[in-house]
Amino acid sequence: MTPARAGFVPQVLLIPAIVGLALLVLPLAALVARVDWPTLWADVSSPEALSALLLSLGTGAVATTACVLVGVPLALVIARSGPRLAAVLRAVVTVPLVLPPMVGGVALLFLFGRTSWLGGVLGEWGLRIPFTTTAVVLAQTFVALPFLVLALEGSLRTTGTGYEQAAAALGAGRWTILGRVTLPLASPGLVAGIVLCFARAIGEFGATALFAGNSPGVTQTMPLAIYTAFNGAGVSQGTAVALALLLLVTAIAVLLLVRAWRPGSPR
Amino acid sequence: MTPARAGFVPQVLLIPAIVGLALLVLPLAALVARVDWPTLWADVSSPEALSALLLSLGTGAVATTACVLVGVPLALVIARSGPRLAAVLRAVVTVPLVLPPMVGGVALLFLFGRTSWLGGVLGEWGLRIPFTTTAVVLAQTFVALPFLVLALEGSLRTTGTGYEQAAAALGAGRWTILGRVTLPLASPGLVAGIVLCFARAIGEFGATALFAGNSPGVTQTMPLAIYTAFNGAGVSQGTAVALALLLLVTAIAVLLLVRAWRPGSPR
Amino acid sequence: MSGETLDAHVVVRRGVFRLDAAIAADAGEVVALMGPSGAGKSTLLAALAGLVRLAEGEIRVGDRIVDSGARRRMHVQPSARRVVLLSQDARLFPHLTAHENIAFGPRAQGIVASVADAEADEWLWRVGLDGMGRRRPAELSGGQQQRVAIARALATTPAVLLLDEPLTSLDPETGDAVRAVLQEQLASTRTTAIVATHDAVDAVALAHRMVVLEEGVVTQEGAVRDILSSPATGFAAAVAGLNRVTGRVADGRWERGGLSLGLGGQDDELREGAEAAAVFRPGAVRLERVDATTWTGTLRLTAGREAAGEWVARVVRLEQTPAGVRVHTDPPVVAVDLAPDAALGLAPGVPVQLRLAETNVRFLPVVRPASADAPAPES
Amino acid sequence: MSGETLDAHVVVRRGVFRLDAAIAADAGEVVALMGPSGAGKSTLLAALAGLVRLAEGEIRVGDRIVDSGARRRMHVQPSARRVVLLSQDARLFPHLTAHENIAFGPRAQGIVASVADAEADEWLWRVGLDGMGRRRPAELSGGQQQRVAIARALATTPAVLLLDEPLTSLDPETGDAVRAVLQEQLASTRTTAIVATHDAVDAVALAHRMVVLEEGVVTQEGAVRDILSSPATGFAAAVAGLNRVTGRVADGRWERGGLSLGLGGQDDELREGAEAAAVFRPGAVRLERVDATTWTGTLRLTAGREAAGEWVARVVRLEQTPAGVRVHTDPPVVAVDLAPDAALGLAPGVPVQLRLAETNVRFLPVVRPASADAPAPES
Amino acid sequence: ASQADSSPTATPLPGETEELGGTLTVFAAASLKAAFDTIAEEFEQANPGVDILPIVYDGSSTLATQLIEGAPVDVFASADEANMKKVTDAGLATGAELFATNTLVVVVPTGNPGEVEDLSDLGDDSVTVVLCAPEVPCGAASRTLLDDAGVVVTPASLEQNVTAVLTKVAADEADAGLVYATDVRSRDDVESFVPEGAADVVNRYPLVALADSANPDAAAAFVAFVRGPEGQAILQDLGFGAP
Ligand SMILES: Nc1ncnc2c1ncn2[C@@H]1O[C@H](COP(=O)(O)OP(=O)(O)OP(=O)(O)O)[C@@H](O)[C@H]1O
Ligand SMILES: Nc1ncnc2c1ncn2[C@@H]1O[C@H](COP(=O)(O)OP(=O)(O)OP(=O)(O)O)[C@@H](O)[C@H]1O
Ligand SMILES: [Mg+2]
Ligand SMILES: [Mg+2]
């Protein structure tokens, strides 16, 4: 049955909801108010800005894909394991969230650096990860993965295993069940997870700065460009604000497109 | 019926799941490997470290509470609105995620700072927000709110309105439905949201650094202390790593306690 | 707490489906609601409960208007209507135990916990689930869940109770017991109730009056027994377990194809030339095999000169029944009940001769329902 | 594709509940599974389908062992068993249309999309849902959903089909039609099937053999008609719509309290002194009101010297039935069917005199089920 | 108008025991942490009435933004003149004075795996070099130094601050980098040498007492203390040059 759209949310709750929305929107309005309109176009259309934007979008997309590839299995494993194991796994997954990104960057540097065992092995194969675009993707994946996993896991648990059983009872194999039942039913969580993941990857700064460095065209993503512009003593902060807006508008556009890919919820 | 615990996850997926887990765990192992054990105890038990930790936990808890108070209503409103409005609201909520936190800090400073309209009005009442503990909480709430909202909204959508209708048909009012049906059924998402929210608040650095400053005892949270230790010329990075570990262990402990509060999922 | 009158005219649109039905119940009256699958029974009950908005019409509980299609602001929240619905998919709360599920309604009405708990315990006992109160719905069998759902609805003691197929998925023994509980509870609290059901046994046992809904329109309404003995539509005849064949009154006889029956003094309501339905029990028909080789001949020979109450048809399908065998024949569509051994040699396609005594037949005028888009009742 | 033999002994534990049942079906055979609510029917079917692990026992499909409680590694995945289950809560996929739901099984078996689509279309038509293929389950009525679920299960053409109450929540007309489809499909594909049902009509129409399950144990097994005419337990008698009163054979007569009946030549299977059950139709009992004021006297007077086949009891409950009124009396628990007007003046508590002709009674030996923890069959 | 107007004893001589009291809030560039922690301690000893709140260290640009947005601060010490100019341009203070200078050194990992011997080796393609971004003070200075020496470097990364450069070199990710002399003074996990021409590229540190300081006397005293002999001694001990 089509439910009454509004559901049964007490109407008083509109007030805190609006407060919450204001908290999120007003700072942005304040930011936009400071935009230096005359130089805005020049700032956002500079080749550096565009190359940083492209790099951000590209690495963000790759990192999100990587997160989906390893994060969806991880979420499935956590959602379908017993309460003890699930609690431990969830705690492990939460770690990169708690860690200030900068420390995460140091940790990645320690792991993949030349002096580490792994870095040494990779180095012998002629692979060096720090200062490359790969490092950017790795750093973004590291910080963004937990979002995908935790959001999806919540939805998977809410959905339960009833429909999976029904599908199995109809003779569907595990992969069919996964692709046709489990993931579509958990799609609100999956979409939320992908959005969180992509947004976090795009906005990632600290870990990238330390692990990948700040080389224009190779590792200088938008946040690094913004930070550089902000820190630049000679440069006005207008550039930083302009770049931030550019990043914002692009990211929102991408996310709206992603949502449009599957507009309805399954129920 | 009790489902076969393992569900129907294809077993090959264990491989990417383990890769994902490794990606999250190995950098931490590398970090721990670099810990300067002899000075660890001194580093983590210094009064500055402890005061930063307490401040972090306190502000994190308050910010999480604030997020729950405004985020749960916001998630409910989004989950129960039509697809168009929901898409717009979700995009708005996603913004603080995309924004590098530092830019978020600048935006908050622009909103509440001396030079802004709002800052001026508040100033006349003798209220100054930037560079106070309130600013820390505000910054954390600003960056953490989207996590709660998006994770909970996913679960609310997955649950659907069927049980709410059943409850209404039994004569339950809106508040009863909310407290006894809607939220308990969406609890996996709510718990995931709270975890994400608290973790993000605790790990928040960029926005706090700009909006609240880095004043020990007042606004210097753990990430800022770590940053200071890390940046302070002359001071060894060992202190930073030690502080990072302290933050990590505490946060994980808190999160495990939160989980223990309601161990099972409702289905 | 006792029931209030219910008086409703409900118009709801659902995609291409349109429900337009009036239903009323006196205080304390139990009305059975029957209709084919997809007729709109659940939609009607959901609208009465306030879960679906009216496009047009009005719902009154007691002397209060609780919903009005014309005035949108008049939509009283479900919780404020004192109307409780047990919906078709029971939707037990999965996170609450059976006991908590039953106590949910009383608690939501503000009854103190200890009283609600005691009531829930009693209800568990009454529906035969003593000792299972601490189980979650997922730990109960289908029928046990259904009983919890019934208890959950009954425990609310509302002014109007709407039950959407409450007794399906219960075995005969448990079904009897739960029906008795339901009957007793409705009678003792004088609750006004509307019970959607597919089972004539339930309808007769529980209800005083019956409303038949077909394709969104009320096609018959009246005392339960009257409808079962004089079904106005094919569906109602199926519920009553009767054959219903439509024909026409001509020359003081009822005729359909080659079949002709005397009206036997029942012609008071039947006008010459009007459509009329012949209603008879499947057991009232005599059946005889006709030799297959002479089938075409027989058909031709008998055409037009069959004896009164005799016709030839083919077997469509045979079905075992507890009492014997039911033979479905066509044309016209008639079911015949035989003893198990009397059906020997019958198979789909076999021609048979059927015989029906006029005294075993009731003739009813065919009344087309008022609504323009209503379906033609089938033979 | 045609059916395979099924041979299973299933032991499953669920909290305090223990299921220990053997069930077998020849290739192409349809077995009805009946039992009271909570008896373990759904658990048994889920175990056969591979959704629940065996604690002990073994399941064979054809000549393959697909599950074994002893050897844990022997658990064949549900998808590899060629066993399909339509579970009690249909669980249509909410994100797929009716058409996609039906095509799900064939698609999962690797049938190409165009063929699966055509099959799904045909199935929609066969269950009477032509034109509703593009609706989501939430846009269908309860009975329509149930029909989609049946079509979804049947479309898979498995070796063994397990149906858990497939026809509940369908009205009589639709139920008849769907039962015919089911019957035809099972017969034409010679699919081995186990059908859990609560309705004797379904059991007789669909199945050759019947298994009665009570509290986790098989209490009776055999041809459907044999069980319905000679029910070994109170539950089976309730399914058959018969009264069943246990007593004892003494002096070549059957006795229970003050009630005594001649065995009428049925004493070949009954040993002197053994327990035996008297089975008779509710319509076979004659009932007469006894004056209330003389009740105690009557009881005393008649005690020990009642005529054969006569006893005095009180009315417990009256229930309207389509044919008339059913009067429940006690002791012993006996239901009596009366014409509507014959029940005038009866009310709960009223003493009545009952009379039963020996020729209307079957006497059956009472056999306790083998399992130690099985319940005592009730009278 | 400076706070000097409102206070007759705006510039008390070091050691002079004036009736100074209250608390003092100091914002200082992150690279000054070691020096200012010590200076604050000594200042408090010299002026027992004054309580210096824990000093806030951060990037100069961040601190400047916060000052402009109203951070309640008495003294601001910047790592470059550009950020100080933002503060004075906003009318928050006048009369910023230099108190220290810093010069660049070449830093290499322990053992010098890249065999970097002088500045021209940084132009070698086989040597991985990290520099500060040209937008930040140390990057601007590095650019000038390399341009003066005519060395063309393709840096692997342009870091946001000195610490990032140091971390990469210390982690052996880079073979060489350019950082300030003071940054390597107390570190034992890297090696360094002073390249030719480093003395010509000087980074200057200004500091100022803010106009709306709540404790102008103490602020002025602190500024004087930093510029006075005790302050200078501590700074030079840590490798800073004289202004
Ligand atoms: N998870 C569980 N924990 C404990 N008991 C359970 C659990 N699941 C089922 N049971 C019990 O097992 C018994 C058998 O349940 P099952 O669903 O097989 O019954 P059923 O014969 O299908 O009944 P119905 O006709 O009501 O559908 C019931 O008594 C039920 O309460
Ligand atoms: N959301 C919807 N969109 C389109 N049609 C709908 C929707 N919901 C219900 N319907 C249609 O409305 C009609 C009435 O449905 P309803 O559930 O009221 O039937 P019902 O009488 O309860 O049937 P059943 O006996 O099968 O439960 C059905 O034909 C159904 O297909
Ligand atoms: Mg319905
Ligand atoms: Mg069952």
PDB file of C-alpha atoms in Angstrom, chain E residues 46-226:
ATOM      1  CA  ALA E  46      61.302  37.889  35.648  1.00  0.00           C
ATOM      2  CA  ASN E  47      57.732  39.138  36.092  1.00  0.00           C
ATOM      3  CA  PRO E  48      56.157  36.910  38.718  1.00  0.00           C
ATOM      4  CA  GLY E  49      52.891  38.828  38.531  1.00  0.00           C
ATOM      5  CA  VAL E  50      52.311  37.908  34.922  1.00  0.00           C
ATOM      6  CA  ASP E  51      50.764  34.601  33.958  1.00  0.00           C
ATOM      7  CA  ILE E  52      51.327  33.640  30.342  1.00  0.00           C
ATOM      8  CA  LEU E  53      48.568  31.343  29.206  1.00  0.00           C
ATOM      9  CA  PRO E  54      49.736  28.323  27.216  1.00  0.00           C
ATOM     10  CA  ILE E  55      50.965  29.771  23.952  1.00  0.00           C
ATOM     11  CA  VAL E  56      48.934  28.987  20.843  1.00  0.00           C
ATOM     12  CA  TYR E  57      51.102  27.728  18.009  1.00  0.00           C
ATOM     13  CA  ASP E  58      49.874  27.307  14.483  1.00  0.00           C
ATOM     14  CA  GLY E  59      50.656  28.329  10.953  1.00  0.00           C
ATOM     15  CA  SER E  60      51.082  32.091  10.668  1.00  0.00           C
ATOM     16  CA  SER E  61      48.321  32.295   8.106  1.00  0.00           C
ATOM     17  CA  THR E  62      45.853  30.501  10.353  1.00  0.00           C
ATOM     18  CA  LEU E  63      46.765  32.699  13.297  1.00  0.00           C
ATOM     19  CA  ALA E  64      46.400  35.851  11.215  1.00  0.00           C
ATOM     20  CA  THR E  65      42.933  34.803  10.032  1.00  0.00           C
ATOM     21  CA  GLN E  66      41.896  34.097  13.596  1.00  0.00           C
ATOM     22  CA  LEU E  67      43.193  37.451  14.788  1.00  0.00           C
ATOM     23  CA  ILE E  68      41.232  39.255  12.118  1.00  0.00           C
ATOM     24  CA  GLU E  69      38.121  37.359  13.166  1.00  0.00           C
ATOM     25  CA  GLY E  70      38.511  38.527  16.730  1.00  0.00           C
ATOM     26  CA  ALA E  71      40.729  36.146  18.630  1.00  0.00           C
ATOM     27  CA  PRO E  72      41.502  37.776  21.995  1.00  0.00           C
ATOM     28  CA  VAL E  73      45.266  37.994  21.842  1.00  0.00           C
ATOM     29  CA  ASP E  74      47.894  40.220  23.373  1.00  0.00           C
ATOM     30  CA  VAL E  75      50.968  39.371  21.354  1.00  0.00           C
ATOM     31  CA  PHE E  76      51.353  37.932  17.870  1.00  0.00           C
ATOM     32  CA  ALA E  77      54.622  36.543  16.568  1.00  0.00           C
ATOM     33  CA  SER E  78      54.589  35.689  12.886  1.00  0.00           C
ATOM     34  CA  ALA E  79      57.009  33.611  10.857  1.00  0.00           C
ATOM     35  CA  ASP E  80      56.864  36.053   7.959  1.00  0.00           C
ATOM     36  CA  GLU E  81      56.167  39.671   7.225  1.00  0.00           C
ATOM     37  CA  ALA E  82      53.279  39.042   4.811  1.00  0.00           C
ATOM     38  CA  ASN E  83      51.005  37.590   7.455  1.00  0.00           C
ATOM     39  CA  MET E  84      51.981  40.319   9.883  1.00  0.00           C
ATOM     40  CA  LYS E  85      51.032  42.830   7.245  1.00  0.00           C
ATOM     41  CA  LYS E  86      47.521  41.306   7.036  1.00  0.00           C
ATOM     42  CA  VAL E  87      47.114  41.958  10.742  1.00  0.00           C
ATOM     43  CA  THR E  88      48.450  45.507  10.699  1.00  0.00           C
ATOM     44  CA  ASP E  89      46.488  46.303   7.537  1.00  0.00           C
ATOM     45  CA  ALA E  90      43.346  45.249   9.362  1.00  0.00           C
ATOM     46  CA  GLY E  91      44.150  47.935  11.927  1.00  0.00           C
ATOM     47  CA  LEU E  92      44.684  45.507  14.763  1.00  0.00           C
ATOM     48  CA  ALA E  93      48.169  46.706  15.588  1.00  0.00           C
ATOM     49  CA  THR E  94      50.892  49.079  14.564  1.00  0.00           C
ATOM     50  CA  GLY E  95      54.616  49.085  14.822  1.00  0.00           C
ATOM     51  CA  ALA E  96      55.496  45.455  14.271  1.00  0.00           C
ATOM     52  CA  GLU E  97      59.115  44.829  15.027  1.00  0.00           C
ATOM     53  CA  LEU E  98      61.521  42.155  13.818  1.00  0.00           C
ATOM     54  CA  PHE E  99      62.976  39.909  16.470  1.00  0.00           C
ATOM     55  CA  ALA E 100      64.658  37.039  14.653  1.00  0.00           C
ATOM     56  CA  THR E 101      65.810  35.741  11.305  1.00  0.00           C
ATOM     57  CA  ASN E 102      66.207  32.275   9.888  1.00  0.00           C
ATOM     58  CA  THR E 103      68.206  30.860   7.021  1.00  0.00           C
ATOM     59  CA  LEU E 104      67.852  27.750   4.940  1.00  0.00           C
ATOM     60  CA  VAL E 105      69.811  24.534   5.199  1.00  0.00           C
ATOM     61  CA  VAL E 106      69.854  21.435   3.011  1.00  0.00           C
ATOM     62  CA  VAL E 107      68.535  18.501   4.958  1.00  0.00           C
ATOM     63  CA  VAL E 108      69.246  14.878   4.016  1.00  0.00           C
ATOM     64  CA  PRO E 109      68.366  11.554   5.629  1.00  0.00           C
ATOM     65  CA  THR E 110      70.875   9.990   8.002  1.00  0.00           C
ATOM     66  CA  GLY E 111      73.707   8.508   5.966  1.00  0.00           C
ATOM     67  CA  ASN E 112      72.888  10.778   3.035  1.00  0.00           C
ATOM     68  CA  PRO E 113      71.746   8.002   0.652  1.00  0.00           C
ATOM     69  CA  GLY E 114      71.352  10.452  -2.227  1.00  0.00           C
ATOM     70  CA  GLU E 115      74.945  11.630  -1.817  1.00  0.00           C
ATOM     71  CA  VAL E 116      73.923  15.252  -1.805  1.00  0.00           C
ATOM     72  CA  GLU E 117      77.027  17.346  -1.220  1.00  0.00           C
ATOM     73  CA  ASP E 118      76.015  20.836  -2.326  1.00  0.00           C
ATOM     74  CA  LEU E 119      73.110  22.841  -3.621  1.00  0.00           C
ATOM     75  CA  SER E 120      73.717  21.949  -7.270  1.00  0.00           C
ATOM     76  CA  ASP E 121      73.167  18.263  -6.462  1.00  0.00           C
ATOM     77  CA  LEU E 122      69.512  19.119  -5.891  1.00  0.00           C
ATOM     78  CA  GLY E 123      69.181  19.654  -9.637  1.00  0.00           C
ATOM     79  CA  ASP E 124      70.240  16.082 -10.267  1.00  0.00           C
ATOM     80  CA  ASP E 125      67.345  14.044 -11.645  1.00  0.00           C
ATOM     81  CA  SER E 126      68.276  10.987  -9.612  1.00  0.00           C
ATOM     82  CA  VAL E 127      67.833  12.911  -6.395  1.00  0.00           C
ATOM     83  CA  THR E 128      64.345  13.157  -4.955  1.00  0.00           C
ATOM     84  CA  VAL E 129      63.827  16.625  -3.575  1.00  0.00           C
ATOM     85  CA  VAL E 130      60.949  18.012  -1.559  1.00  0.00           C
ATOM     86  CA  LEU E 131      60.475  21.713  -1.004  1.00  0.00           C
ATOM     87  CA  CYS E 132      57.963  23.946   0.650  1.00  0.00           C
ATOM     88  CA  ALA E 133      55.282  25.275  -1.663  1.00  0.00           C
ATOM     89  CA  PRO E 134      56.273  28.647  -3.136  1.00  0.00           C
ATOM     90  CA  GLU E 135      53.200  30.214  -1.550  1.00  0.00           C
ATOM     91  CA  VAL E 136      54.462  29.624   1.985  1.00  0.00           C
ATOM     92  CA  PRO E 137      57.437  31.547   3.421  1.00  0.00           C
ATOM     93  CA  CYS E 138      59.968  28.725   3.426  1.00  0.00           C
ATOM     94  CA  GLY E 139      59.037  27.863  -0.137  1.00  0.00           C
ATOM     95  CA  ALA E 140      59.468  31.435  -1.301  1.00  0.00           C
ATOM     96  CA  ALA E 141      62.890  31.525   0.334  1.00  0.00           C
ATOM     97  CA  SER E 142      63.848  28.181  -1.218  1.00  0.00           C
ATOM     98  CA  ARG E 143      62.867  29.410  -4.641  1.00  0.00           C
ATOM     99  CA  THR E 144      64.997  32.533  -4.233  1.00  0.00           C
ATOM    100  CA  LEU E 145      67.976  30.537  -3.009  1.00  0.00           C
ATOM    101  CA  LEU E 146      67.804  28.053  -5.894  1.00  0.00           C
ATOM    102  CA  ASP E 147      67.225  30.770  -8.476  1.00  0.00           C
ATOM    103  CA  ASP E 148      70.189  32.739  -7.149  1.00  0.00           C
ATOM    104  CA  ALA E 149      72.363  29.661  -7.435  1.00  0.00           C
ATOM    105  CA  GLY E 150      70.972  28.902 -10.890  1.00  0.00           C
ATOM    106  CA  VAL E 151      69.903  25.418  -9.896  1.00  0.00           C
ATOM    107  CA  VAL E 152      66.789  24.024 -11.639  1.00  0.00           C
ATOM    108  CA  VAL E 153      64.946  21.603  -9.380  1.00  0.00           C
ATOM    109  CA  THR E 154      61.907  19.463 -10.158  1.00  0.00           C
ATOM    110  CA  PRO E 155      60.639  18.794  -6.666  1.00  0.00           C
ATOM    111  CA  ALA E 156      58.729  15.582  -5.995  1.00  0.00           C
ATOM    112  CA  SER E 157      56.377  17.527  -3.804  1.00  0.00           C
ATOM    113  CA  LEU E 158      55.674  21.072  -2.698  1.00  0.00           C
ATOM    114  CA  GLU E 159      54.881  20.723   0.969  1.00  0.00           C
ATOM    115  CA  GLN E 160      52.598  22.937   2.977  1.00  0.00           C
ATOM    116  CA  ASN E 161      55.082  23.517   5.742  1.00  0.00           C
ATOM    117  CA  VAL E 162      58.574  22.761   6.962  1.00  0.00           C
ATOM    118  CA  THR E 163      57.461  19.861   9.110  1.00  0.00           C
ATOM    119  CA  ALA E 164      56.121  18.017   6.107  1.00  0.00           C
ATOM    120  CA  VAL E 165      59.447  18.413   4.329  1.00  0.00           C
ATOM    121  CA  LEU E 166      61.298  17.191   7.383  1.00  0.00           C
ATOM    122  CA  THR E 167      58.991  14.222   7.851  1.00  0.00           C
ATOM    123  CA  LYS E 168      59.539  13.063   4.297  1.00  0.00           C
ATOM    124  CA  VAL E 169      63.274  13.415   4.535  1.00  0.00           C
ATOM    125  CA  ALA E 170      63.382  11.729   7.922  1.00  0.00           C
ATOM    126  CA  ALA E 171      61.252   8.884   6.556  1.00  0.00           C
ATOM    127  CA  ASP E 172      63.848   8.495   3.809  1.00  0.00           C
ATOM    128  CA  GLU E 173      61.222   9.203   1.185  1.00  0.00           C
ATOM    129  CA  ALA E 174      63.168  12.142  -0.149  1.00  0.00           C
ATOM    130  CA  ASP E 175      66.910  12.400  -0.618  1.00  0.00           C
ATOM    131  CA  ALA E 176      67.029  16.071   0.210  1.00  0.00           C
ATOM    132  CA  GLY E 177      64.996  19.103   1.140  1.00  0.00           C
ATOM    133  CA  LEU E 178      65.368  22.718   2.091  1.00  0.00           C
ATOM    134  CA  VAL E 179      64.303  23.708   5.598  1.00  0.00           C
ATOM    135  CA  TYR E 180      65.202  26.342   8.165  1.00  0.00           C
ATOM    136  CA  ALA E 181      68.325  25.966  10.222  1.00  0.00           C
ATOM    137  CA  THR E 182      66.288  26.033  13.425  1.00  0.00           C
ATOM    138  CA  ASP E 183      64.170  23.111  12.321  1.00  0.00           C
ATOM    139  CA  VAL E 184      67.062  20.668  12.237  1.00  0.00           C
ATOM    140  CA  ARG E 185      68.902  21.998  15.264  1.00  0.00           C
ATOM    141  CA  SER E 186      67.590  19.464  17.773  1.00  0.00           C
ATOM    142  CA  ARG E 187      66.904  16.529  15.474  1.00  0.00           C
ATOM    143  CA  ASP E 188      69.113  13.476  15.368  1.00  0.00           C
ATOM    144  CA  ASP E 189      67.300  11.567  12.632  1.00  0.00           C
ATOM    145  CA  VAL E 190      68.494  13.797   9.784  1.00  0.00           C
ATOM    146  CA  GLU E 191      71.712  15.400   8.643  1.00  0.00           C
ATOM    147  CA  SER E 192      72.077  18.898   7.265  1.00  0.00           C
ATOM    148  CA  PHE E 193      74.516  21.393   5.829  1.00  0.00           C
ATOM    149  CA  VAL E 194      74.416  25.080   5.047  1.00  0.00           C
ATOM    150  CA  PRO E 195      74.494  25.657   1.297  1.00  0.00           C
ATOM    151  CA  GLU E 196      76.348  28.510  -0.350  1.00  0.00           C
ATOM    152  CA  GLY E 197      74.350  31.708  -0.571  1.00  0.00           C
ATOM    153  CA  ALA E 198      72.040  30.737   2.264  1.00  0.00           C
ATOM    154  CA  ALA E 199      73.089  33.774   4.231  1.00  0.00           C
ATOM    155  CA  ASP E 200      71.686  36.014   1.466  1.00  0.00           C
ATOM    156  CA  VAL E 201      68.193  34.613   1.711  1.00  0.00           C
ATOM    157  CA  VAL E 202      66.909  35.591   5.077  1.00  0.00           C
ATOM    158  CA  ASN E 203      63.451  35.019   6.518  1.00  0.00           C
ATOM    159  CA  ARG E 204      62.427  37.638   9.060  1.00  0.00           C
ATOM    160  CA  TYR E 205      60.175  37.132  12.102  1.00  0.00           C
ATOM    161  CA  PRO E 206      58.128  40.138  13.235  1.00  0.00           C
ATOM    162  CA  LEU E 207      56.119  40.430  16.408  1.00  0.00           C
ATOM    163  CA  VAL E 208      53.655  42.943  17.749  1.00  0.00           C
ATOM    164  CA  ALA E 209      51.495  43.728  20.747  1.00  0.00           C
ATOM    165  CA  LEU E 210      47.916  44.079  19.647  1.00  0.00           C
ATOM    166  CA  ALA E 211      46.015  47.314  19.922  1.00  0.00           C
ATOM    167  CA  ASP E 212      43.068  46.029  21.905  1.00  0.00           C
ATOM    168  CA  SER E 213      45.119  43.913  24.246  1.00  0.00           C
ATOM    169  CA  ALA E 214      43.501  43.501  27.629  1.00  0.00           C
ATOM    170  CA  ASN E 215      46.879  43.789  29.285  1.00  0.00           C
ATOM    171  CA  PRO E 216      48.861  46.273  27.188  1.00  0.00           C
ATOM    172  CA  ASP E 217      51.642  46.799  29.726  1.00  0.00           C
ATOM    173  CA  ALA E 218      52.515  43.155  30.006  1.00  0.00           C
ATOM    174  CA  ALA E 219      52.202  42.739  26.251  1.00  0.00           C
ATOM    175  CA  ALA E 220      54.636  45.497  25.604  1.00  0.00           C
ATOM    176  CA  ALA E 221      56.942  44.077  28.249  1.00  0.00           C
ATOM    177  CA  PHE E 222      56.824  40.679  26.567  1.00  0.00           C
ATOM    178  CA  VAL E 223      57.677  42.186  23.176  1.00  0.00           C
ATOM    179  CA  ALA E 224      60.566  44.003  24.702  1.00  0.00           C
ATOM    180  CA  PHE E 225      61.684  40.872  26.520  1.00  0.00           C
ATOM    181  CA  VAL E 226      61.780  38.888  23.288  1.00  0.00           C
TER     182      VAL E 226
END
